[in-house]
Amino acid sequence: MQVRFESVTKQFQDKRKRIVTAVDNLSLTIESGKLMGFLGPSGCGKSTSLFIIAGIHHLTSGRIWFDERDVSVLPPEKRGVGMVFQNYALYPHLTVRQNIEFPLVNSKEIKNRLKAELVKEAAYGSMKELVAARVMETAKLVEIEDYLDRKPAELSGGQQQRVAIARAVVKRPSILLLDEPLSNLDARLRVQTREEIKRIQRKIGITTVFVTHDQEEALSICDEILIMKDGLFQQAGNPQEIYDRPANRFVAEFFGGVPMNMLQAHVKNKTLLLGDDELRTEVHLPDGEVSVGIRPESVVPEASGLAVTVREVRRQGGISTAVAELRDGQTICFFQESRHPVTIGQEIKLDFCNDGICIFNQAGEKVFQC
Amino acid sequence: MLRFKLARQRGNMNMFAYLYLLPAFVLLGIFTIYPLINTIITSFRLDYRFLTGDFVRFSAQHYVDILRDPVFWRACINTAFIAFICVPASMAAAMGTATLLHSIKRLKGFFTTLYFLPEVTNIMAAGMVFALLFNNNFGLINMVLGWFGFDPVAWISGVGIAGSRELYMQAYLRCLFVLFVYSVWSGFSLQVILFLGALSRINPQYYQASSIDGVGRWKTFWKITFPLLSPTTLYVYITSAIIAFRAFAAIVALFGPTYGPLGDDSRMMITIVGYIMDSLGNYLSPGAVSMASAAAVVLLVIIMVLTALQMRLSKRWVHYS
Ligand SMILES: Nc1ncnc2c1ncn2[C@@H]1O[C@H](COP(=O)(O)OP(=O)(O)OP(=O)(O)O)[C@@H](O)[C@H]1O
Ligand SMILES: [Mg+2]
């Protein structure tokens, strides 16, 4: 199912009666069957946007569409979404089995749907059998069929997380919402589980929204990404595309494992100058001060180019970075190749990849890329 | 060497711990353990005289006496009525009220204060106010009944019941009703506060999850809220029941020093503590103090057995997270 935000705004009133705009005039389309990531720093409105899809929050203004249906005022239970919460919200007093079957046995709507299925499919003699079969099928999907009689507290974080997914998908929702589902897991499990989520999502082909503040997570599993800041839309699209062509300075600095280099430069007669050094010509911008963003991997030591002095060499596991000082005192970070290692104090020359330089104006908007 | 030192230090720590606990132990010994043992011994002293301290011999005769005394049985029934009928009723009301209060946004503080008021009201004063509310001639309850065209009810009255079993039972039921209303009201406030606290500790995400799943309010209460409240429910029940078992002042305030309405001479509304008090009041007559002690021991045994039973039962349905 396709989900569409149409100029959606959500405001809260905090304890001191001040208005907080959690989501500000957001328009966005999430294509059917895609895995969409909502990404942004803490408090930017990711969870709120998710809750808006679920129907837990009412809109201040705007509309939400599921395909051609306006669901803006539809209550949560009528929307047919499944949700995994930030810390799972598994019912602690129920076993894994009872948790998974909870929506099936306690919701009138779902029960009615199951009754209709029971009539159609003769394979199951009773409601009980059908529910048990559904629970088993879902448990197998997320590979927790061995723990069905345990309580959530007796499971590891990763297992709990899979139970939460099972509870969300057992009712066969048309949209799956995940609110930072991996934030409670350790680094290795996190990588493992995110692949798991991707696998499950592919398998059932469900439109999925995945909230995270970890850009690597988003980059690795999402088909599409929305980046937000202070409730405002920043950029949406294919993750690699966003990485390569950030729309503004915030996205450029936020998105990327090793932060993007940000240098002060200026444009004069269509030439981009860093101090006295010429970086690029044919820059079609008016004269004046600009910020220049360059990803570390776009910086390459070459025979000719920007003259710098190496000041620092860092090794982090397999990756080795170096920090060099420009003539005007600014610093620039780049990856060094193991075949041509640099040493501290060495004077080298740096060149920049094609399309590797983003130019931002004083307001932080990207005005040129070359 | 280091281990030895650590061990010695630990030993010192323990000694210090006991040293600090000593005052508490001493107080506990003087004011709880000693009286307890003394009460048990006294209960077995036949015809014990309080002033001189002499008695005939050790015997269980006074236990036989109280078990044969219809007034003692009346006291047991009334006490049980408070503990097993009034307390659960007030808890149910408190749990419902707390759930509603928890779900409203406005005026929450105001209502919470309102419900807390009985807690800071003196038992005697509150009991007397209740006696006035239910007063036959100018009570508020009868006035309201009058507005709706009902005849006034003689709530707390035993006039003319002597000799008629039926009239006696009717008077008794009316008094039980008054006691019920009073007990529910007086226990209610603290229970609401305790349940409100427990409710606010329940993760709101459980409710968001159940609303997404389309689980109705009623089901959500029984399947989520109620089980998650169970530790508080158990705590509230045990503490409230123990308070109920010691009910005395309220009875005197409601029904007077003879534990019954005017015209009744059977001590109709007496409780076990009332029975103990009455026996103690007779301390000059031989055996009265022994009898009071025996009744106190019976009460102690009942409370202990019930508490143990509750603890055992609770293992099955109380969920500790
Ligand atoms: N119920 C609420 N009442 C008042 N303000 C709220 C409420 N819910 C969210 N907010 C505010 O709205 C903003 C966005 O919150 P939201 O929970 O969507 O952030 P988030 O992006 O999910 O952050 P995190 O990564 O920390 O989970 C925050 O400033 C928050 O304080
Ligand atoms: Mg959040």
XYZ file of C-alpha atoms and ligand atoms in Angstrom:
723
model
C 0.000 0.000 0.000
C 1.209 3.471 -0.829
C 1.343 6.026 1.976
C 1.193 9.716 1.209
C 1.712 12.679 3.549
C 0.056 15.815 2.237
C 1.271 18.993 3.986
C 1.085 17.260 7.341
C 1.636 19.349 10.461
C 1.545 18.087 14.023
C 1.796 20.403 16.979
C 1.888 19.540 20.661
C 1.294 21.675 23.655
C 3.938 21.112 26.267
C 3.495 21.399 30.039
C 4.008 25.135 29.965
C 1.359 25.544 27.269
C 3.916 26.364 24.628
C 3.350 25.033 21.146
C 5.891 22.523 19.874
C 5.814 21.781 16.170
C 6.962 18.177 15.928
C 6.221 17.779 12.214
C 6.091 20.851 10.018
C 4.244 20.814 6.694
C 5.569 17.447 5.576
C 4.762 16.112 2.124
C 6.087 12.716 1.169
C 5.164 9.602 -0.761
C 6.136 6.136 0.394
C 5.816 3.707 -2.494
C 4.059 0.402 -2.076
C 6.240 -2.481 -0.943
C 9.248 -0.273 -0.239
C 11.327 -0.042 2.920
C 11.399 3.616 3.864
C 13.769 4.996 6.478
C 12.984 8.066 8.601
C 16.282 9.500 9.689
C 17.267 12.489 11.773
C 18.691 13.598 15.096
C 16.834 13.022 18.349
C 13.635 15.038 18.644
C 13.297 15.797 14.946
C 9.837 14.253 14.707
C 10.534 10.737 13.419
C 8.425 8.912 15.978
C 5.711 11.514 15.653
C 5.571 10.977 11.884
C 5.312 7.250 12.467
C 2.545 7.670 15.035
C 0.730 9.861 12.536
C 0.714 6.980 10.043
C -0.497 4.649 12.788
C -3.233 7.054 13.795
C -2.112 7.405 17.402
C -1.647 11.145 16.923
C -4.316 13.304 15.351
C -3.156 15.732 12.711
C -3.060 19.454 13.380
C -3.440 20.011 9.640
C -2.883 18.189 6.368
C -3.922 14.767 5.192
C -2.709 11.182 5.161
C -3.559 8.925 2.254
C -3.329 5.144 2.033
C -3.482 4.569 -1.715
C -6.573 6.508 -2.759
C -8.145 6.463 0.686
C -8.024 9.486 2.982
C -7.302 8.044 6.428
C -6.582 11.349 8.202
C -9.325 10.893 10.784
C -9.466 7.102 10.844
C -8.785 5.605 14.301
C -5.716 3.336 14.658
C -7.617 0.055 14.726
C -9.213 0.789 11.363
C -5.940 1.494 9.583
C -4.553 -2.001 9.449
C -1.003 -1.129 10.439
C 1.417 -3.187 12.503
C 3.868 -1.442 14.741
C 7.064 -2.299 16.584
C 7.790 0.170 19.355
C 11.031 1.807 20.377
C 11.429 -0.620 23.273
C 9.161 -3.317 21.909
C 6.296 -2.872 24.387
C 5.839 -6.631 24.704
C 3.255 -7.396 27.373
C 5.451 -8.627 30.231
C 2.788 -10.799 31.877
C 2.036 -12.815 28.751
C 4.061 -15.548 27.121
C 5.533 -15.115 23.670
C 2.623 -17.088 22.211
C 0.049 -14.963 24.050
C 1.838 -11.815 22.940
C 1.775 -12.824 19.297
C -1.840 -13.953 19.327
C -2.947 -10.908 21.329
C -4.273 -8.932 18.345
C -5.883 -12.034 16.847
C -7.923 -12.987 19.904
C -8.669 -9.558 21.324
C -9.592 -7.379 18.401
C -13.130 -7.534 17.118
C -12.165 -6.399 13.629
C -9.462 -8.989 13.211
C -11.636 -11.691 14.709
C -14.344 -10.965 12.162
C -11.803 -11.128 9.376
C -10.534 -14.454 10.678
C -14.081 -15.798 10.852
C -14.562 -15.000 7.191
C -11.326 -16.785 6.397
C -12.391 -19.765 8.435
C -15.423 -20.151 6.215
C -13.345 -19.885 3.062
C -10.485 -22.119 4.115
C -11.801 -25.490 5.139
C -8.407 -26.581 6.395
C -9.005 -25.324 9.902
C -11.771 -26.778 12.013
C -12.043 -23.989 14.526
C -10.990 -20.472 15.300
C -8.504 -21.821 17.806
C -6.773 -23.939 15.195
C -6.603 -21.062 12.768
C -5.085 -18.748 15.389
C -2.582 -21.403 16.442
C -1.596 -21.977 12.820
C -1.182 -18.248 12.230
C 0.955 -17.834 15.325
C 3.142 -20.762 14.335
C 3.556 -19.530 10.792
C 4.573 -16.074 11.993
C 6.861 -17.447 14.682
C 8.634 -19.499 12.034
C 8.993 -16.464 9.826
C 10.937 -14.645 12.534
C 12.505 -17.852 13.837
C 11.241 -17.827 17.403
C 9.102 -20.970 17.296
C 11.212 -22.530 20.053
C 10.466 -19.818 22.602
C 6.703 -19.624 22.382
C 6.112 -20.535 26.008
C 8.630 -18.170 27.533
C 7.922 -14.770 29.003
C 9.500 -11.755 27.273
C 11.847 -11.205 30.216
C 13.382 -14.610 29.526
C 14.448 -13.655 26.006
C 17.477 -11.807 24.709
C 17.064 -8.361 23.199
C 17.252 -9.720 19.663
C 14.661 -12.386 20.365
C 12.333 -9.872 22.000
C 12.686 -7.704 18.976
C 11.655 -10.558 16.704
C 8.664 -11.320 18.901
C 7.652 -7.685 18.549
C 7.886 -8.000 14.770
C 5.853 -11.202 14.894
C 3.150 -9.492 16.935
C 3.077 -6.667 14.422
C 2.823 -8.843 11.297
C 0.647 -11.688 12.585
C -2.505 -9.785 11.722
C -1.221 -9.289 8.162
C -1.175 -5.518 8.165
C -0.745 -3.591 4.953
C 1.867 -1.313 6.513
C 4.583 -2.143 9.010
C 5.994 0.588 11.224
C 9.224 0.144 13.162
C 10.331 2.763 15.695
C 14.089 2.465 16.260
C 13.773 -1.282 16.587
C 17.502 -1.851 16.891
C 18.476 0.809 19.406
C 18.531 -1.633 22.336
C 20.795 -4.177 20.686
C 24.564 -4.484 20.759
C 26.550 -3.580 17.661
C 26.868 -7.060 16.201
C 23.297 -8.082 16.856
C 22.207 -4.799 15.374
C 23.822 -5.600 12.048
C 22.429 -9.119 12.115
C 18.924 -8.049 13.020
C 18.686 -5.307 10.460
C 19.424 -7.842 7.733
C 16.724 -9.992 9.311
C 14.227 -7.154 9.076
C 15.134 -6.631 5.458
C 14.665 -10.346 4.783
C 11.250 -10.461 6.453
C 10.163 -7.293 4.705
C 11.177 -8.665 1.304
C 9.498 -11.951 2.003
C 6.085 -10.518 2.811
C 6.500 -7.545 0.504
C 4.960 -5.125 2.975
C 5.288 -1.346 2.834
C 7.553 -0.612 5.773
C 8.664 2.518 7.569
C 11.781 2.207 9.661
C 12.743 4.955 12.082
C 16.369 5.318 13.063
C 18.880 7.931 14.023
C 21.743 5.748 12.841
C 22.555 6.746 9.281
C 24.545 3.615 8.573
C 21.507 1.505 9.413
C 19.393 3.530 7.035
C 22.007 3.395 4.340
C 22.354 -0.364 4.524
C 18.759 -1.579 4.395
C 16.425 1.158 3.205
C 15.160 1.546 -0.333
C 14.355 5.163 0.343
C 15.219 7.610 3.075
C 13.605 10.704 4.515
C 15.880 13.031 6.423
C 14.268 15.411 8.903
C 15.463 18.137 11.229
C 13.343 19.994 13.774
C 10.198 18.629 12.180
C 11.167 19.936 8.775
C 11.662 17.914 5.623
C 15.304 18.031 4.504
C 15.632 15.509 1.717
C 14.102 12.252 0.557
C 15.204 9.684 -1.957
C 17.551 6.835 -2.622
C 20.183 6.612 0.148
C 23.168 6.576 -2.200
C 21.737 9.497 -4.090
C 21.342 11.466 -0.860
C 24.875 10.570 0.099
C 26.294 11.678 -3.215
C 24.117 14.726 -3.736
C 23.014 16.140 -0.391
C 20.435 18.889 -0.703
C 21.889 21.074 2.006
C 24.642 21.449 4.507
C 22.724 19.722 7.310
C 22.141 16.578 5.235
C 25.731 16.632 4.021
C 27.133 16.770 7.538
C 24.561 14.445 9.117
C 24.714 11.687 6.550
C 27.968 9.793 6.297
C 30.151 7.626 8.513
C 33.185 9.888 8.576
C 31.909 13.464 8.606
C 32.168 15.523 5.471
C 34.936 18.135 5.371
C 33.502 21.650 5.567
C 35.863 24.372 4.351
C 35.494 28.131 4.048
C 36.118 29.246 0.472
C 35.061 31.991 -1.914
C 33.999 32.424 -5.507
C 35.595 35.030 -7.706
C 35.055 35.366 -11.454
C 33.434 31.904 -11.682
C 36.456 30.383 -9.967
C 36.285 28.549 -6.630
C 39.195 29.610 -4.471
C 40.428 28.107 -1.228
C 42.678 30.873 0.074
C 44.804 31.548 -2.981
C 44.512 28.041 -4.399
C 42.233 27.381 -7.295
C 39.935 24.404 -6.749
C 37.556 24.571 -9.693
C 36.776 26.841 -12.621
C 33.463 27.217 -14.432
C 31.622 27.665 -11.146
C 28.510 29.523 -12.144
C 27.921 31.447 -8.982
C 28.041 35.100 -8.003
C 31.197 36.260 -6.225
C 31.271 35.852 -2.444
C 31.910 33.603 0.554
C 30.760 29.975 0.381
C 31.148 26.726 2.330
C 32.636 23.797 0.520
C 31.761 20.227 1.477
C 34.057 17.411 0.408
C 33.662 13.770 1.466
C 36.918 12.239 2.732
C 36.810 9.578 0.016
C 36.658 12.290 -2.657
C 40.050 13.595 -1.560
C 43.002 11.868 -3.239
C 46.719 12.534 -2.892
C 48.060 13.325 -6.356
C 51.149 14.667 -8.069
C 49.587 18.083 -8.468
C 46.839 19.959 -6.634
C 46.188 21.674 -3.324
C 49.383 21.858 -1.268
C 48.948 20.678 2.353
C 50.976 19.404 5.298
C 50.001 16.140 7.028
C 49.346 16.798 10.699
C 47.764 13.615 11.983
C 47.382 9.971 10.972
C 44.668 7.807 12.556
C 44.058 4.114 12.209
C 40.677 2.657 13.131
C 40.631 -1.023 12.380
C 41.004 -1.407 8.641
C 40.404 2.236 7.872
C 43.168 4.729 8.053
C 42.491 8.452 7.866
C 44.810 11.390 7.741
C 44.270 15.025 8.645
C 46.171 17.644 6.713
C 46.517 21.385 7.238
C 45.901 23.836 4.444
C 48.021 26.913 3.996
C 45.371 29.128 5.595
C 45.137 26.905 8.674
C 41.919 24.964 7.855
C 42.113 21.188 8.107
C 40.918 18.483 5.757
C 40.423 14.785 6.402
C 40.957 12.013 3.839
C 41.396 8.249 3.594
C 44.934 7.177 2.975
C 45.825 4.238 0.853
C 47.925 1.559 2.464
C 50.142 1.401 -0.616
C 51.164 5.041 -0.342
C 51.157 5.822 3.351
C 51.700 9.401 4.444
C 53.657 10.447 7.503
C 53.188 13.317 9.892
C 54.886 16.463 8.667
C 54.977 15.316 5.050
C 54.010 17.877 2.416
C 51.679 16.490 -0.197
C 49.256 17.619 -2.861
C 45.538 16.797 -2.873
C 43.094 16.552 -5.730
C 39.322 16.098 -5.643
C 37.098 13.643 -7.492
C 34.672 14.745 -10.132
C 31.386 15.880 -8.637
C 33.016 15.522 -5.215
C 32.717 19.166 -4.212
C 29.440 20.529 -2.861
C 29.113 24.267 -2.545
C 26.729 25.671 0.069
C 25.660 29.288 0.440
C 25.568 31.087 3.773
C 22.027 29.816 4.417
C 23.274 26.235 4.108
C 21.505 25.438 0.845
C 23.488 23.609 -1.768
C 23.959 25.920 -4.733
C 26.402 24.008 -6.871
C 28.127 20.673 -7.198
C 31.236 20.032 -9.247
C 46.652 -11.890 53.235
C 44.443 -9.528 51.317
C 41.564 -11.953 51.487
C 42.013 -12.334 55.174
C 41.947 -8.601 55.564
C 38.852 -8.292 53.434
C 37.151 -11.020 55.374
C 37.972 -9.281 58.608
C 36.696 -6.039 57.235
C 33.514 -7.726 56.159
C 33.161 -9.160 59.661
C 33.551 -5.681 61.093
C 31.002 -4.375 58.653
C 28.500 -6.963 59.807
C 29.134 -6.059 63.397
C 28.573 -2.421 62.622
C 25.391 -3.275 60.801
C 24.069 -5.129 63.842
C 25.180 -2.308 66.084
C 23.201 0.184 64.054
C 20.200 -2.125 64.041
C 20.386 -2.644 67.788
C 18.066 0.222 68.781
C 15.459 -1.078 66.356
C 15.830 -4.601 67.739
C 15.525 -3.353 71.293
C 12.410 -1.354 70.506
C 10.943 -4.262 68.578
C 11.702 -6.532 71.519
C 10.172 -4.251 74.128
C 7.096 -3.163 72.235
C 6.291 -6.082 69.969
C 7.942 -9.368 70.843
C 7.593 -9.185 74.618
C 3.907 -8.172 74.623
C 3.193 -10.832 72.040
C 4.721 -13.613 74.103
C 3.167 -12.229 77.255
C -0.253 -12.172 75.619
C 0.065 -15.780 74.544
C 1.109 -16.842 78.062
C -1.673 -14.821 79.676
C -4.272 -16.364 77.411
C -3.487 -19.750 78.944
C -3.683 -18.584 82.583
C -6.984 -19.663 84.114
C -8.762 -16.914 86.034
C -5.777 -14.626 85.850
C -6.066 -11.578 88.076
C -4.561 -8.531 86.508
C -3.859 -6.624 89.741
C -2.286 -9.368 91.811
C -0.948 -11.460 88.954
C -2.085 -14.794 90.371
C -3.982 -17.454 88.509
C -5.310 -20.965 89.125
C -3.310 -22.974 86.591
C -2.391 -23.113 82.911
C -5.368 -24.149 80.840
C -7.058 -23.592 77.493
C -10.352 -22.955 79.230
C -10.602 -19.324 78.134
C -10.337 -20.349 74.501
C -13.285 -22.657 75.058
C -15.109 -19.776 76.760
C -14.729 -17.331 73.905
C -15.538 -19.925 71.274
C -18.734 -20.635 73.164
C -19.578 -16.957 73.452
C -22.076 -15.873 70.738
C -20.794 -12.303 71.037
C -17.340 -13.468 69.970
C -18.812 -15.136 66.889
C -20.725 -11.973 66.105
C -17.430 -10.100 66.348
C -15.806 -12.579 63.956
C -18.616 -12.255 61.419
C -18.567 -8.468 61.516
C -14.799 -8.388 61.184
C -14.953 -10.807 58.275
C -17.630 -8.649 56.680
C -15.284 -5.675 56.719
C -12.259 -7.620 55.533
C -13.864 -9.760 52.849
C -16.778 -7.665 51.592
C -16.045 -4.017 52.336
C -12.332 -4.042 51.474
C -12.713 -5.756 48.072
C -15.640 -3.469 47.268
C -13.688 -0.356 48.104
C -10.716 -1.675 46.140
C -12.843 -2.293 43.083
C -14.266 1.209 43.371
C -10.787 2.640 43.899
C -9.309 0.776 40.948
C -12.113 1.918 38.677
C -11.880 5.500 39.874
C -8.101 5.558 39.546
C -8.328 4.210 36.000
C -10.811 6.901 35.049
C -8.808 9.614 36.807
C -5.681 8.434 35.052
C -7.320 8.775 31.664
C -8.541 12.353 32.103
C -6.252 15.270 31.520
C -7.987 18.220 33.080
C -8.718 18.651 36.787
C -6.730 15.523 37.596
C -4.938 17.227 40.461
C -8.170 18.635 41.821
C -9.902 15.257 41.872
C -6.857 13.565 43.321
C -6.865 16.036 46.213
C -10.586 15.558 46.642
C -10.174 11.797 46.879
C -7.327 12.138 49.297
C -9.356 14.147 51.795
C -10.724 11.172 53.797
C -7.145 10.161 54.477
C -6.494 13.292 56.497
C -9.785 13.169 58.346
C -9.925 11.879 61.898
C -11.625 8.470 62.095
C -13.819 9.417 65.043
C -14.939 12.662 63.417
C -15.609 10.988 60.093
C -17.543 8.188 61.775
C -19.698 10.687 63.624
C -20.372 12.591 60.431
C -21.481 9.334 58.844
C -23.706 8.615 61.815
C -25.273 12.019 61.214
C -25.653 11.398 57.489
C -27.620 8.285 58.273
C -29.511 9.882 61.161
C -33.138 8.796 61.274
C -34.649 12.213 61.814
C -32.446 14.794 60.187
C -29.874 12.789 58.192
C -28.946 13.828 54.706
C -29.610 10.365 53.260
C -33.206 10.370 54.466
C -33.652 13.912 53.223
C -32.571 12.900 49.721
C -34.768 9.808 49.882
C -37.607 12.131 50.842
C -37.092 14.228 47.714
C -37.739 11.145 45.634
C -40.839 10.309 47.579
C -39.425 7.530 49.736
C -40.223 7.148 53.387
C -37.341 7.837 55.766
C -35.422 4.738 56.811
C -34.356 4.217 60.403
C -30.798 3.349 59.378
C -29.177 3.023 62.763
C -31.978 1.916 65.011
C -32.818 -1.131 67.046
C -35.921 0.207 68.666
C -38.426 -2.577 69.232
C -36.299 -5.383 67.895
C -36.110 -7.268 71.161
C -37.896 -10.577 70.873
C -38.320 -10.555 67.098
C -35.696 -12.396 65.124
C -36.921 -10.917 61.876
C -36.816 -7.317 63.056
C -33.403 -7.942 64.551
C -32.071 -9.202 61.216
C -33.514 -6.199 59.407
C -31.885 -3.786 61.813
C -28.643 -5.713 61.511
C -28.659 -5.551 57.702
C -29.308 -1.792 57.795
C -26.385 -1.327 60.144
C -24.194 -3.498 57.926
C -25.138 -1.278 55.024
C -24.077 1.835 56.921
C -20.835 0.116 57.909
C -20.300 -0.915 54.284
C -20.712 2.630 52.975
C -18.434 3.992 55.657
C -15.745 1.351 55.100
C -15.723 1.766 51.349
C -15.464 5.517 51.738
C -12.719 5.456 54.346
C -10.496 2.907 52.594
C -11.091 4.292 49.143
C -8.910 7.403 49.238
C -5.547 5.852 49.978
C -6.304 3.035 47.568
C -7.056 5.489 44.764
C -3.706 7.176 45.367
C -1.849 3.867 45.377
C -3.560 2.676 42.208
C -2.953 6.022 40.513
C 0.745 5.672 41.279
C 0.808 2.144 39.893
C -1.069 3.206 36.762
C 1.377 5.979 36.046
C 4.185 3.427 36.171
C 2.653 1.345 33.378
C 4.394 1.977 30.086
C 1.958 3.973 27.912
C 3.250 2.114 24.870
C 1.252 -0.945 25.930
C -1.868 1.095 25.364
C -0.674 2.473 22.047
C 0.087 -1.084 20.962
C -3.332 -2.330 21.986
C -5.075 0.577 20.282
C -3.237 -0.151 17.037
C -4.331 -3.748 17.396
C -7.923 -2.608 17.786
C -8.394 -3.956 21.288
C -11.312 -2.229 22.994
C -11.054 -0.312 26.255
C -12.722 -2.944 28.386
C -10.583 -5.772 27.037
C -7.482 -3.622 27.385
C -8.304 -3.051 31.042
C -8.766 -6.732 31.815
C -5.948 -8.063 29.674
C -3.300 -5.413 30.303
C -4.048 -2.971 33.080
C -5.466 -5.431 35.588
C -2.614 -7.965 35.443
C -0.003 -5.220 35.486
C -1.644 -3.726 38.570
C -1.643 -7.059 40.395
C 1.365 -6.424 42.677
C -0.255 -3.190 43.843
C -3.603 -4.931 44.214
C -2.050 -7.533 46.463
C -0.233 -4.927 48.506
C -3.362 -2.816 48.876
C -5.445 -5.826 49.836
C -3.071 -7.086 52.493
C -2.588 -3.704 54.111
C -6.275 -2.788 53.906
C -7.378 -6.158 55.256
C -5.020 -5.879 58.200
C -6.412 -2.420 58.951
C -9.914 -3.871 58.600
C -9.164 -6.646 61.076
C -8.317 -3.998 63.647
C -11.478 -1.946 63.073
C -12.732 -0.495 66.322
C -12.821 3.292 66.518
C -15.056 3.596 63.475
C -17.563 1.154 64.960
C -17.751 3.158 68.171
C -18.156 6.382 66.218
C -20.913 4.945 64.036
C -22.863 2.825 66.490
C -21.843 4.090 69.916
C -19.924 2.515 72.784
C -22.264 -0.491 72.945
C -21.445 -1.420 69.327
C -25.069 -1.366 68.367
C -27.975 0.948 67.641
C -30.314 2.220 70.293
C -32.527 -0.581 71.530
C -30.046 -3.352 70.845
C -28.309 -5.064 73.748
C -26.543 -7.824 71.841
C -23.541 -5.726 70.778
C -24.746 -6.281 67.246
C -21.890 -4.516 65.408
C -19.003 -5.560 67.631
C -15.655 -6.478 66.063
C -12.881 -8.695 67.405
C -10.908 -5.703 68.627
C -14.102 -4.407 70.216
C -14.498 -7.738 71.967
C -10.918 -7.547 73.223
C -11.469 -4.000 74.443
C -14.648 -4.983 76.303
C -12.910 -7.863 78.019
C -10.015 -5.643 78.988
C -12.480 -3.131 80.366
C -13.507 -5.785 82.879
C -9.962 -6.300 84.056
C -10.998 -6.464 87.697
C -12.993 -9.641 87.270
C -10.869 -12.792 87.259
C -10.156 -14.247 83.810
C -11.271 -11.199 81.820
C -7.736 -10.289 80.797
C -7.032 -13.917 79.879
C -10.100 -13.921 77.715
C -9.011 -10.709 75.987
C -5.622 -12.304 75.411
C -7.190 -15.445 73.996
C -9.288 -13.367 71.581
C -6.181 -11.427 70.561
C -4.324 -14.662 69.891
C -7.208 -15.945 67.769
C -7.136 -12.698 65.774
C -3.379 -13.022 65.341
C -3.709 -16.591 64.082
C -6.465 -15.611 61.644
C -4.399 -12.757 60.228
C -1.312 -14.938 59.923
C -3.128 -17.770 58.199
C -4.860 -15.427 55.778
C -1.671 -13.567 54.941
C 0.149 -16.825 54.261
C -2.751 -17.971 52.106
C -2.748 -14.731 50.145
C 0.965 -14.910 49.579
C 0.666 -18.445 48.290
C -2.322 -17.732 46.041
C -0.720 -14.590 44.750
C 2.179 -16.541 43.260
C -0.211 -17.732 40.605
C -1.802 -14.484 39.526
C 0.454 -11.668 40.610
C 2.823 -10.550 37.918
C 6.077 -8.957 39.061
C 7.944 -7.333 36.213
N 3.154 13.988 23.542
C 3.965 15.029 23.343
N 3.760 16.216 23.985
C 4.562 17.264 23.783
N 5.619 17.275 22.960
C 5.893 16.143 22.275
C 5.085 14.964 22.440
N 5.588 13.993 21.645
C 6.662 14.544 21.020
N 6.849 15.824 21.396
C 7.897 16.726 20.909
O 7.919 16.658 19.510
C 9.247 16.630 19.034
C 9.466 15.412 18.162
O 9.380 14.240 18.963
P 9.611 12.769 18.396
O 9.297 11.836 19.468
O 8.868 12.621 17.124
O 11.172 12.770 18.114
P 12.075 11.624 17.520
O 12.588 12.124 16.238
O 11.350 10.326 17.501
O 13.261 11.569 18.561
P 14.035 10.309 19.185
O 15.077 9.933 18.185
O 14.634 10.886 20.420
O 13.039 9.239 19.448
C 10.137 16.689 20.241
O 10.584 17.991 20.400
C 9.248 16.279 21.383
O 9.626 16.940 22.548
Mg 11.461 8.463 18.673
